[in-house]
Amino acid sequence: MASTANPFSISLSSKPTATSSLRKINHSSDSFLRVQNPPNSVSLRSSFISPSSIELNLNRVGNSISSASRVKSRICASSAQVMDQSVTKSDPTAPTIVDVNLGNRSYPIYIGPGLLDQPHLLQKHVHGKRVLVVTNDKVGPLYLDKVVEALTKGNPNVSVESVILPDGEKYKDMDTLMKVFDKAIESRLDRRCTFVALGGGVIGDMCGYAAASYLRGINFIQIPTTVMAQVDSSVGGKTGINHHLGKNLIGAFYQPQCVLIDTDTLNTLPDRELASGLAEVIKYGLIRDAEFFEWQEKNIQALMARDPNALAYAIKRSCENKAEVVSLDEKESGLRATLNLGHTFGHAIETGFGYGQWLHGEAVAVGMVMAVDMSYRLGWIDDSIVKRVHNILQQAKLPTFPPEIMTVEMFKSVMAVDKKVADGLLRLILLKGPLGNCVFTGDYDRKALDETLRAFVKP
């Protein structure tokens, strides 16, 4: 089958350059913007009204383009063993802080152990006197009392309500969302109130969407308690719920006041949830941070064994990658879509197999394997990357093949309503070139997609 014309393509490179540039090709009415942030600079030339082909090169000097000068405590990305890395802090209880720079919507990500025992971190982001904590029946019994104490200790003017939702992806729907609205309205919460999401990605997505919608928008705070939520879903302001025809099709971009990551909450995380979250960590290395991927290969066993230093570094480096991308492309005009490597295939598995049958990271792991397979069939990567991806996912005890129930038609049917479809054309995130490089494009040979689907599932 002939290659389809490309209405939109982004190429992402992790190679260091003197400056960063987003270059618009073959577009006579493009605009040009240069943002100076010494010693780094970002050049953006684009027109997102009628995009054609975009090539992106990111300056990876240091850890972040727009947040390098604001991060309070920094660990440089390194392929050395995590045990060889050191962090110098004047205060051992002070959290590591990664900033998400979005102008007047900027916010900090606090990372460290014991942060729920530091009330000032939460209290300075609560602007009114009323708080609603949204959690589930697994996390609530473990951490709700601690969060309530953190919100109210030495702060008697603040009152806290809570709503406990059922746990699981299958409850990320409109009926469950209404329980949050019911509690807020019954409690007569006003526009000065703050919602707090306490839990994994499902709770964070639903609480954030409720905050975006309640009284047309109120403040909210993210307290993620899973690796998946800590390294990905709590950062960047994507909120929403599922529809039975597709995952995350109903939602809003809505940024929190802060993200508080108390790494001690991972002590109660089941092994399967831990592995699921590592799929998103691995993703960052594949799409934009080759050094980080090499570090993961050396430290995957330490991560699986819950080594606190390894986990802290993986969370921090993942948040820095996510914050950098979100700061450049908050509303997913192009660059941010690259964070969805494997998600188009993975979301099809979650929808076709049934929400909650597999964890999100398990589906994404298989999706990444399929995206890598397709990239290889297109001749865009060599087989060493294919082998390395299989190896690290297997070490992380993640699946590399979809469930047997999936068919080619099931994949195609669900992928046809994916959010990355534009003008009827499915755009995919695929690897291209050396490790750490990817493209977001609709310009690929459709035979490669068909061959990948047939190689992994039944006709």
Tab-separated table of C-alpha atoms in Angstrom:
chain	number	residue	atom	x	y	z
A	1	MET	CA	0.000	0.000	0.000
A	2	ALA	CA	1.370	3.417	-0.873
A	3	SER	CA	2.433	5.784	1.875
A	4	THR	CA	-0.261	8.261	2.854
A	5	ALA	CA	0.453	11.962	2.528
A	6	ASN	CA	1.602	13.512	5.776
A	7	PRO	CA	-0.571	16.329	7.182
A	8	PHE	CA	1.407	16.527	10.388
A	9	SER	CA	4.727	15.160	11.539
A	10	ILE	CA	6.960	15.899	14.476
A	11	SER	CA	10.495	14.610	14.816
A	12	LEU	CA	11.974	14.639	18.309
A	13	SER	CA	15.714	14.464	18.873
A	14	SER	CA	17.592	14.281	22.146
A	15	LYS	CA	20.889	15.303	20.609
A	16	PRO	CA	22.479	18.391	22.272
A	17	THR	CA	22.485	21.470	20.095
A	18	ALA	CA	23.621	25.031	20.613
A	19	THR	CA	20.023	26.205	20.666
A	20	SER	CA	16.637	24.534	20.591
A	21	SER	CA	14.525	24.959	17.500
A	22	LEU	CA	11.092	24.069	16.285
A	23	ARG	CA	11.367	24.492	12.532
A	24	LYS	CA	8.313	24.717	10.329
A	25	ILE	CA	8.942	23.400	6.833
A	26	ASN	CA	7.251	24.530	3.606
A	27	HIS	CA	4.799	26.962	5.109
A	28	SER	CA	4.765	30.467	3.763
A	29	SER	CA	2.630	32.029	6.502
A	30	ASP	CA	4.456	30.746	9.530
A	31	SER	CA	5.160	32.851	12.620
A	32	PHE	CA	8.396	33.053	14.603
A	33	LEU	CA	8.914	33.289	18.352
A	34	ARG	CA	12.178	33.203	20.265
A	35	VAL	CA	12.154	32.798	24.021
A	36	GLN	CA	15.432	33.579	25.763
A	37	ASN	CA	16.233	31.806	29.022
A	38	PRO	CA	20.006	32.067	29.383
A	39	PRO	CA	22.142	30.075	29.088
A	40	ASN	CA	19.655	28.107	26.984
A	41	SER	CA	17.259	29.362	24.358
A	42	VAL	CA	14.211	27.986	22.628
A	43	SER	CA	13.232	28.975	19.111
A	44	LEU	CA	9.726	28.240	17.977
A	45	ARG	CA	8.568	28.701	14.433
A	46	SER	CA	5.137	27.295	13.858
A	47	SER	CA	1.597	27.789	12.733
A	48	PHE	CA	-0.723	25.404	14.472
A	49	ILE	CA	-3.694	26.541	12.370
A	50	SER	CA	-2.760	24.413	9.386
A	51	PRO	CA	0.253	22.310	10.384
A	52	SER	CA	2.307	20.448	7.838
A	53	SER	CA	5.663	18.979	8.807
A	54	ILE	CA	7.480	19.968	11.981
A	55	GLU	CA	10.968	18.980	13.004
A	56	LEU	CA	11.985	19.488	16.620
A	57	ASN	CA	15.423	19.542	18.184
A	58	LEU	CA	15.678	19.981	21.943
A	59	ASN	CA	18.716	21.337	23.728
A	60	ARG	CA	19.350	18.813	26.461
A	61	VAL	CA	22.114	20.782	28.202
A	62	GLY	CA	21.398	20.175	31.863
A	63	ASN	CA	18.113	18.559	32.718
A	64	SER	CA	15.536	21.068	31.571
A	65	ILE	CA	15.148	23.928	29.138
A	66	SER	CA	12.677	26.167	30.885
A	67	SER	CA	13.020	25.029	34.459
A	68	ALA	CA	16.766	24.632	34.883
A	69	SER	CA	17.222	27.824	36.871
A	70	ARG	CA	14.244	27.187	39.147
A	71	VAL	CA	14.773	23.603	40.283
A	72	LYS	CA	15.776	23.713	43.934
A	73	SER	CA	17.657	20.428	44.020
A	74	ARG	CA	18.929	18.724	40.901
A	75	ILE	CA	20.313	15.308	40.052
A	76	CYS	CA	21.993	15.265	36.653
A	77	ALA	CA	20.971	12.434	34.334
A	78	SER	CA	23.668	9.806	34.290
A	79	SER	CA	24.126	6.266	33.103
A	80	ALA	CA	26.138	5.467	36.242
A	81	GLN	CA	24.768	3.185	38.924
A	82	VAL	CA	22.320	5.045	41.121
A	83	MET	CA	24.346	4.182	44.210
A	84	ASP	CA	27.175	6.329	42.808
A	85	GLN	CA	24.973	9.405	42.553
A	86	SER	CA	24.793	11.916	45.365
A	87	VAL	CA	22.530	14.797	46.225
A	88	THR	CA	23.762	17.706	48.280
A	89	LYS	CA	21.083	19.276	50.438
A	90	SER	CA	21.494	21.754	53.249
A	91	ASP	CA	18.312	20.413	54.810
A	92	PRO	CA	17.884	16.616	54.650
A	93	THR	CA	14.110	16.949	55.078
A	94	ALA	CA	13.696	19.458	52.244
A	95	PRO	CA	11.959	18.038	49.195
A	96	THR	CA	13.422	17.980	45.730
A	97	ILE	CA	11.407	20.435	43.625
A	98	VAL	CA	10.760	20.265	39.898
A	99	ASP	CA	8.914	23.245	38.444
A	100	VAL	CA	6.334	23.067	35.673
A	101	ASN	CA	6.677	26.440	33.970
A	102	LEU	CA	3.404	27.626	32.447
A	103	GLY	CA	3.361	31.336	33.170
A	104	ASN	CA	0.666	32.176	35.706
A	105	ARG	CA	-0.330	28.481	35.817
A	106	SER	CA	3.131	27.315	36.902
A	107	TYR	CA	3.401	24.997	39.876
A	108	PRO	CA	5.936	22.932	41.821
A	109	ILE	CA	6.303	19.159	42.049
A	110	TYR	CA	7.580	18.236	45.518
A	111	ILE	CA	9.419	14.902	45.668
A	112	GLY	CA	10.774	13.111	48.716
A	113	PRO	CA	10.069	10.808	51.677
A	114	GLY	CA	7.903	11.928	54.580
A	115	LEU	CA	6.363	14.912	52.787
A	116	LEU	CA	2.916	14.239	54.265
A	117	ASP	CA	4.536	14.952	57.636
A	118	GLN	CA	5.391	18.488	56.508
A	119	PRO	CA	2.039	20.345	56.704
A	120	HIS	CA	3.335	23.629	55.296
A	121	LEU	CA	3.873	22.075	51.859
A	122	LEU	CA	0.155	21.443	51.397
A	123	GLN	CA	-1.224	24.337	53.404
A	124	LYS	CA	0.462	27.057	51.367
A	125	HIS	CA	-1.436	25.838	48.275
A	126	VAL	CA	-4.886	25.884	49.935
A	127	HIS	CA	-6.349	29.334	49.362
A	128	GLY	CA	-9.758	29.003	51.005
A	129	LYS	CA	-11.088	27.382	54.169
A	130	ARG	CA	-12.817	24.359	52.659
A	131	VAL	CA	-11.132	21.234	51.276
A	132	LEU	CA	-12.558	18.100	49.666
A	133	VAL	CA	-10.229	15.085	49.561
A	134	VAL	CA	-11.097	12.626	46.785
A	135	THR	CA	-9.663	9.144	47.306
A	136	ASN	CA	-10.596	5.474	46.912
A	137	ASP	CA	-11.341	2.531	49.166
A	138	LYS	CA	-7.776	1.174	48.868
A	139	VAL	CA	-5.772	4.344	49.502
A	140	GLY	CA	-8.189	6.099	51.860
A	141	PRO	CA	-7.733	3.715	54.816
A	142	LEU	CA	-3.945	4.067	54.459
A	143	TYR	CA	-3.395	7.794	54.032
A	144	LEU	CA	-6.608	9.828	54.380
A	145	ASP	CA	-6.127	10.576	58.089
A	146	LYS	CA	-2.527	11.643	57.478
A	147	VAL	CA	-3.585	14.013	54.693
A	148	VAL	CA	-6.375	15.512	56.798
A	149	GLU	CA	-3.867	16.111	59.605
A	150	ALA	CA	-1.424	17.721	57.195
A	151	LEU	CA	-4.143	20.058	55.939
A	152	THR	CA	-5.400	21.073	59.386
A	153	LYS	CA	-2.412	20.907	61.766
A	154	GLY	CA	-1.917	24.386	63.232
A	155	ASN	CA	-4.565	25.557	60.796
A	156	PRO	CA	-7.908	25.325	62.671
A	157	ASN	CA	-9.765	27.535	60.197
A	158	VAL	CA	-9.644	24.848	57.508
A	159	SER	CA	-12.328	22.162	57.405
A	160	VAL	CA	-11.909	18.984	55.393
A	161	GLU	CA	-14.554	16.787	53.768
A	162	SER	CA	-13.816	13.549	51.927
A	163	VAL	CA	-15.400	11.291	49.343
A	164	ILE	CA	-14.241	7.699	48.954
A	165	LEU	CA	-14.732	6.169	45.516
A	166	PRO	CA	-14.451	2.529	44.434
A	167	ASP	CA	-10.992	1.537	43.209
A	168	GLY	CA	-10.269	0.647	39.594
A	169	GLU	CA	-10.150	1.865	35.996
A	170	LYS	CA	-13.665	0.533	35.353
A	171	TYR	CA	-14.991	3.195	37.733
A	172	LYS	CA	-13.405	6.071	35.838
A	173	ASP	CA	-16.761	7.058	34.406
A	174	MET	CA	-19.522	9.649	34.616
A	175	ASP	CA	-21.502	7.826	37.308
A	176	THR	CA	-18.544	7.757	39.678
A	177	LEU	CA	-17.591	11.333	38.834
A	178	MET	CA	-21.047	12.446	39.933
A	179	LYS	CA	-20.300	11.207	43.462
A	180	VAL	CA	-17.634	13.914	43.708
A	181	PHE	CA	-20.056	16.598	42.540
A	182	ASP	CA	-22.746	15.285	44.896
A	183	LYS	CA	-20.435	15.584	47.898
A	184	ALA	CA	-19.207	19.044	46.904
A	185	ILE	CA	-22.727	20.394	46.391
A	186	GLU	CA	-24.121	18.762	49.534
A	187	SER	CA	-21.237	20.290	51.501
A	188	ARG	CA	-21.942	23.696	49.929
A	189	LEU	CA	-18.365	24.155	48.809
A	190	ASP	CA	-17.740	27.521	47.128
A	191	ARG	CA	-15.274	28.778	44.533
A	192	ARG	CA	-12.573	29.284	47.173
A	193	CYS	CA	-12.504	25.581	48.015
A	194	THR	CA	-9.735	23.166	47.051
A	195	PHE	CA	-10.065	19.588	45.818
A	196	VAL	CA	-7.258	17.189	46.747
A	197	ALA	CA	-6.653	14.022	44.709
A	198	LEU	CA	-5.241	11.268	46.931
A	199	GLY	CA	-4.518	8.081	44.987
A	200	GLY	CA	-3.352	6.784	41.637
A	201	GLY	CA	-4.013	7.941	38.113
A	202	VAL	CA	-7.733	7.190	38.098
A	203	ILE	CA	-8.351	9.333	41.185
A	204	GLY	CA	-6.089	12.092	39.900
A	205	ASP	CA	-7.814	12.211	36.511
A	206	MET	CA	-11.320	12.225	37.985
A	207	CYS	CA	-10.594	14.699	40.771
A	208	GLY	CA	-8.872	17.034	38.326
A	209	TYR	CA	-11.776	16.886	35.901
A	210	ALA	CA	-14.216	17.491	38.750
A	211	ALA	CA	-12.159	20.527	39.811
A	212	ALA	CA	-12.099	21.831	36.231
A	213	SER	CA	-15.893	21.529	36.021
A	214	TYR	CA	-17.196	22.346	39.520
A	215	LEU	CA	-18.415	25.963	39.587
A	216	ARG	CA	-16.529	26.303	36.271
A	217	GLY	CA	-13.169	25.700	37.876
A	218	ILE	CA	-11.696	25.575	41.379
A	219	ASN	CA	-8.222	24.869	42.769
A	220	PHE	CA	-6.941	21.326	43.183
A	221	ILE	CA	-3.846	19.515	44.451
A	222	GLN	CA	-2.396	16.183	43.348
A	223	ILE	CA	-1.049	13.683	45.913
A	224	PRO	CA	-0.180	10.653	43.734
A	225	THR	CA	0.433	7.361	45.548
A	226	THR	CA	1.458	5.046	42.674
A	227	VAL	CA	4.561	5.072	40.474
A	228	MET	CA	2.307	5.528	37.435
A	229	ALA	CA	0.716	8.657	38.852
A	230	GLN	CA	3.948	10.031	40.313
A	231	VAL	CA	5.953	9.853	37.093
A	232	ASP	CA	3.204	10.646	34.598
A	233	SER	CA	-0.503	11.208	35.143
A	234	SER	CA	-0.320	13.687	38.043
A	235	VAL	CA	1.928	16.049	36.056
A	236	GLY	CA	0.759	18.172	33.154
A	237	GLY	CA	-2.928	18.822	33.790
A	238	LYS	CA	-4.549	16.093	31.707
A	239	THR	CA	-7.805	15.211	33.444
A	240	GLY	CA	-10.855	13.208	32.411
A	241	ILE	CA	-12.883	10.039	32.355
A	242	ASN	CA	-13.398	7.113	29.999
A	243	HIS	CA	-16.258	6.405	27.615
A	244	HIS	CA	-17.215	2.843	26.794
A	245	LEU	CA	-16.087	3.490	23.210
A	246	GLY	CA	-12.673	4.846	24.142
A	247	LYS	CA	-10.300	5.792	26.935
A	248	ASN	CA	-9.971	9.392	28.166
A	249	LEU	CA	-12.273	10.783	25.482
A	250	ILE	CA	-14.013	13.144	27.942
A	251	GLY	CA	-11.841	15.587	29.866
A	252	ALA	CA	-9.999	18.877	30.089
A	253	PHE	CA	-6.519	20.341	30.376
A	254	TYR	CA	-6.500	21.736	33.914
A	255	GLN	CA	-3.366	22.329	35.971
A	256	PRO	CA	-3.082	21.659	39.735
A	257	GLN	CA	-1.752	24.091	42.334
A	258	CYS	CA	0.999	21.629	43.170
A	259	VAL	CA	1.931	17.945	43.002
A	260	LEU	CA	3.143	16.409	46.263
A	261	ILE	CA	4.962	13.100	45.821
A	262	ASP	CA	5.639	11.426	49.156
A	263	THR	CA	7.764	8.483	48.086
A	264	ASP	CA	6.943	6.684	51.352
A	265	THR	CA	3.490	5.943	49.908
A	266	LEU	CA	5.146	3.460	47.549
A	267	ASN	CA	5.871	1.199	50.536
A	268	THR	CA	2.275	-0.043	50.386
A	269	LEU	CA	2.104	-0.309	46.575
A	270	PRO	CA	1.518	-3.847	45.239
A	271	ASP	CA	4.286	-5.304	43.057
A	272	ARG	CA	2.057	-5.390	39.999
A	273	GLU	CA	1.284	-1.660	40.351
A	274	LEU	CA	4.981	-0.917	40.768
A	275	ALA	CA	5.830	-2.710	37.522
A	276	SER	CA	2.973	-0.981	35.729
A	277	GLY	CA	4.376	2.422	36.646
A	278	LEU	CA	7.830	1.504	35.401
A	279	ALA	CA	6.403	1.227	31.874
A	280	GLU	CA	6.009	5.019	31.829
A	281	VAL	CA	9.522	5.476	33.225
A	282	ILE	CA	10.921	3.340	30.411
A	283	LYS	CA	8.932	5.388	27.901
A	284	TYR	CA	10.790	8.607	28.742
A	285	GLY	CA	14.116	6.986	27.983
A	286	LEU	CA	12.952	5.648	24.634
A	287	ILE	CA	11.449	8.845	23.266
A	288	ARG	CA	13.827	11.549	24.474
A	289	ASP	CA	16.421	10.584	27.092
A	290	ALA	CA	18.847	7.889	25.971
A	291	GLU	CA	21.091	8.370	29.012
A	292	PHE	CA	18.116	7.783	31.288
A	293	PHE	CA	17.251	4.578	29.417
A	294	GLU	CA	20.824	3.345	29.795
A	295	TRP	CA	20.622	4.124	33.511
A	296	GLN	CA	17.371	2.125	33.714
A	297	GLU	CA	19.010	-0.878	32.062
A	298	LYS	CA	21.706	-0.838	34.752
A	299	ASN	CA	19.276	-0.267	37.612
A	300	ILE	CA	16.094	-2.127	36.675
A	301	GLN	CA	16.658	-4.736	39.385
A	302	ALA	CA	17.159	-2.002	41.991
A	303	LEU	CA	13.885	-0.415	40.867
A	304	MET	CA	12.060	-3.729	41.080
A	305	ALA	CA	13.540	-4.251	44.567
A	306	ARG	CA	12.216	-0.796	45.588
A	307	ASP	CA	15.631	0.654	46.301
A	308	PRO	CA	14.665	4.113	47.654
A	309	ASN	CA	17.524	5.937	45.927
A	310	ALA	CA	16.777	4.309	42.581
A	311	LEU	CA	13.059	5.058	42.827
A	312	ALA	CA	13.673	8.657	43.889
A	313	TYR	CA	15.974	9.242	40.923
A	314	ALA	CA	13.615	7.569	38.443
A	315	ILE	CA	10.678	9.644	39.687
A	316	LYS	CA	12.638	12.890	39.588
A	317	ARG	CA	14.107	12.324	36.131
A	318	SER	CA	10.703	11.297	34.760
A	319	CYS	CA	9.068	14.412	36.225
A	320	GLU	CA	11.778	16.606	34.712
A	321	ASN	CA	11.169	15.089	31.282
A	322	LYS	CA	7.403	15.490	31.625
A	323	ALA	CA	7.667	19.053	32.978
A	324	GLU	CA	9.960	20.084	30.128
A	325	VAL	CA	7.574	18.818	27.470
A	326	VAL	CA	4.460	20.236	29.145
A	327	SER	CA	6.145	23.640	29.519
A	328	LEU	CA	6.731	23.701	25.747
A	329	ASP	CA	3.377	22.235	24.646
A	330	GLU	CA	0.707	22.353	27.339
A	331	LYS	CA	-2.307	21.581	25.128
A	332	GLU	CA	-0.687	18.837	23.039
A	333	SER	CA	-0.396	20.750	19.785
A	334	GLY	CA	2.310	18.324	18.727
A	335	LEU	CA	5.381	17.789	20.895
A	336	ARG	CA	3.443	16.582	23.936
A	337	ALA	CA	1.857	13.825	21.871
A	338	THR	CA	5.253	12.104	21.813
A	339	LEU	CA	4.693	11.231	25.484
A	340	ASN	CA	2.071	8.774	24.242
A	341	LEU	CA	4.494	6.208	22.828
A	342	GLY	CA	2.649	2.882	22.878
A	343	HIS	CA	-0.564	4.444	24.162
A	344	THR	CA	-2.569	4.156	20.948
A	345	PHE	CA	-2.037	0.396	20.883
A	346	GLY	CA	-2.299	0.239	24.681
A	347	HIS	CA	-5.574	2.138	24.890
A	348	ALA	CA	-7.032	-0.230	22.283
A	349	ILE	CA	-6.122	-3.148	24.564
A	350	GLU	CA	-7.713	-1.481	27.600
A	351	THR	CA	-10.892	-0.651	25.706
A	352	GLY	CA	-11.185	-3.940	23.809
A	353	PHE	CA	-10.216	-6.203	26.713
A	354	GLY	CA	-12.245	-4.254	29.260
A	355	TYR	CA	-11.204	-1.412	31.567
A	356	GLY	CA	-9.376	-2.725	34.592
A	357	GLN	CA	-8.618	-6.186	33.195
A	358	TRP	CA	-5.054	-5.040	32.626
A	359	LEU	CA	-3.349	-2.150	34.401
A	360	HIS	CA	-2.612	0.888	32.252
A	361	GLY	CA	1.146	0.339	32.325
A	362	GLU	CA	0.748	-3.292	31.299
A	363	ALA	CA	-1.209	-2.246	28.212
A	364	VAL	CA	1.278	0.545	27.455
A	365	ALA	CA	4.184	-1.921	27.720
A	366	VAL	CA	2.664	-4.079	24.988
A	367	GLY	CA	1.840	-0.932	23.021
A	368	MET	CA	5.480	0.140	23.153
A	369	VAL	CA	6.608	-3.276	21.912
A	370	MET	CA	4.179	-2.978	18.996
A	371	ALA	CA	5.274	0.581	18.206
A	372	VAL	CA	8.919	-0.519	18.287
A	373	ASP	CA	8.106	-3.492	16.036
A	374	MET	CA	6.398	-1.202	13.547
A	375	SER	CA	9.317	1.254	13.671
A	376	TYR	CA	11.681	-1.594	12.815
A	377	ARG	CA	9.466	-2.789	9.941
A	378	LEU	CA	9.590	0.736	8.528
A	379	GLY	CA	13.395	0.609	8.662
A	380	TRP	CA	13.552	3.520	11.115
A	381	ILE	CA	15.479	1.746	13.921
A	382	ASP	CA	17.893	-1.168	14.105
A	383	ASP	CA	17.184	-4.492	15.777
A	384	SER	CA	19.355	-3.709	18.813
A	385	ILE	CA	16.703	-1.276	20.065
A	386	VAL	CA	13.995	-3.903	19.558
A	387	LYS	CA	15.974	-6.381	21.667
A	388	ARG	CA	16.739	-3.847	24.393
A	389	VAL	CA	13.067	-2.885	24.738
A	390	HIS	CA	12.000	-6.524	25.022
A	391	ASN	CA	14.734	-7.200	27.568
A	392	ILE	CA	13.981	-4.331	29.937
A	393	LEU	CA	10.213	-4.914	29.841
A	394	GLN	CA	10.695	-8.590	30.608
A	395	GLN	CA	12.993	-7.731	33.515
A	396	ALA	CA	10.267	-5.398	34.777
A	397	LYS	CA	7.839	-8.349	34.616
A	398	LEU	CA	5.629	-6.556	32.103
A	399	PRO	CA	3.768	-8.279	29.246
A	400	THR	CA	5.077	-8.035	25.692
A	401	PHE	CA	2.088	-9.529	23.838
A	402	PRO	CA	-1.570	-8.438	23.927
A	403	PRO	CA	-4.251	-10.682	25.460
A	404	GLU	CA	-5.483	-13.460	23.181
A	405	ILE	CA	-8.948	-11.939	22.983
A	406	MET	CA	-7.640	-9.043	20.870
A	407	THR	CA	-8.044	-9.215	17.083
A	408	VAL	CA	-6.842	-7.034	14.230
A	409	GLU	CA	-10.334	-5.639	13.779
A	410	MET	CA	-10.648	-4.833	17.492
A	411	PHE	CA	-7.419	-2.851	17.330
A	412	LYS	CA	-8.445	-0.986	14.202
A	413	SER	CA	-11.930	-0.218	15.476
A	414	VAL	CA	-10.735	1.329	18.735
A	415	MET	CA	-7.743	3.081	17.199
A	416	ALA	CA	-10.068	4.771	14.695
A	417	VAL	CA	-11.510	6.911	17.518
A	418	ASP	CA	-8.164	7.639	19.189
A	419	LYS	CA	-7.624	11.292	20.127
A	420	LYS	CA	-4.611	11.465	17.804
A	421	VAL	CA	-6.745	10.837	14.714
A	422	ALA	CA	-6.891	13.994	12.571
A	423	ASP	CA	-9.050	14.296	9.464
A	424	GLY	CA	-9.568	10.540	9.515
A	425	LEU	CA	-5.822	9.804	9.578
A	426	LEU	CA	-4.309	7.880	12.485
A	427	ARG	CA	-1.077	9.499	13.673
A	428	LEU	CA	1.333	7.408	15.709
A	429	ILE	CA	4.371	7.957	17.903
A	430	LEU	CA	7.176	5.805	16.517
A	431	LEU	CA	10.908	5.549	17.156
A	432	LYS	CA	13.220	6.815	14.439
A	433	GLY	CA	17.001	6.982	14.442
A	434	PRO	CA	19.271	6.405	17.452
A	435	LEU	CA	17.876	5.583	20.889
A	436	GLY	CA	16.066	8.566	22.395
A	437	ASN	CA	14.518	9.831	19.156
A	438	CYS	CA	10.922	9.559	17.992
A	439	VAL	CA	8.408	10.990	15.536
A	440	PHE	CA	4.715	11.840	15.798
A	441	THR	CA	3.452	11.324	12.294
A	442	GLY	CA	0.770	10.121	9.938
A	443	ASP	CA	3.341	9.644	7.180
A	444	TYR	CA	4.080	5.931	7.291
A	445	ASP	CA	3.503	2.913	5.082
A	446	ARG	CA	0.142	1.434	6.097
A	447	LYS	CA	1.460	-2.046	5.289
A	448	ALA	CA	3.822	-1.810	8.265
A	449	LEU	CA	0.896	-1.186	10.625
A	450	ASP	CA	-1.029	-4.125	9.184
A	451	GLU	CA	2.014	-6.376	9.434
A	452	THR	CA	2.575	-5.427	13.082
A	453	LEU	CA	-1.059	-6.084	13.984
A	454	ARG	CA	-1.030	-9.465	12.247
A	455	ALA	CA	2.239	-10.397	13.977
A	456	PHE	CA	0.807	-9.786	17.442
A	457	VAL	CA	-2.889	-10.718	17.259
A	458	LYS	CA	-5.377	-12.958	15.514
A	459	PRO	CA	-6.810	-11.865	12.132
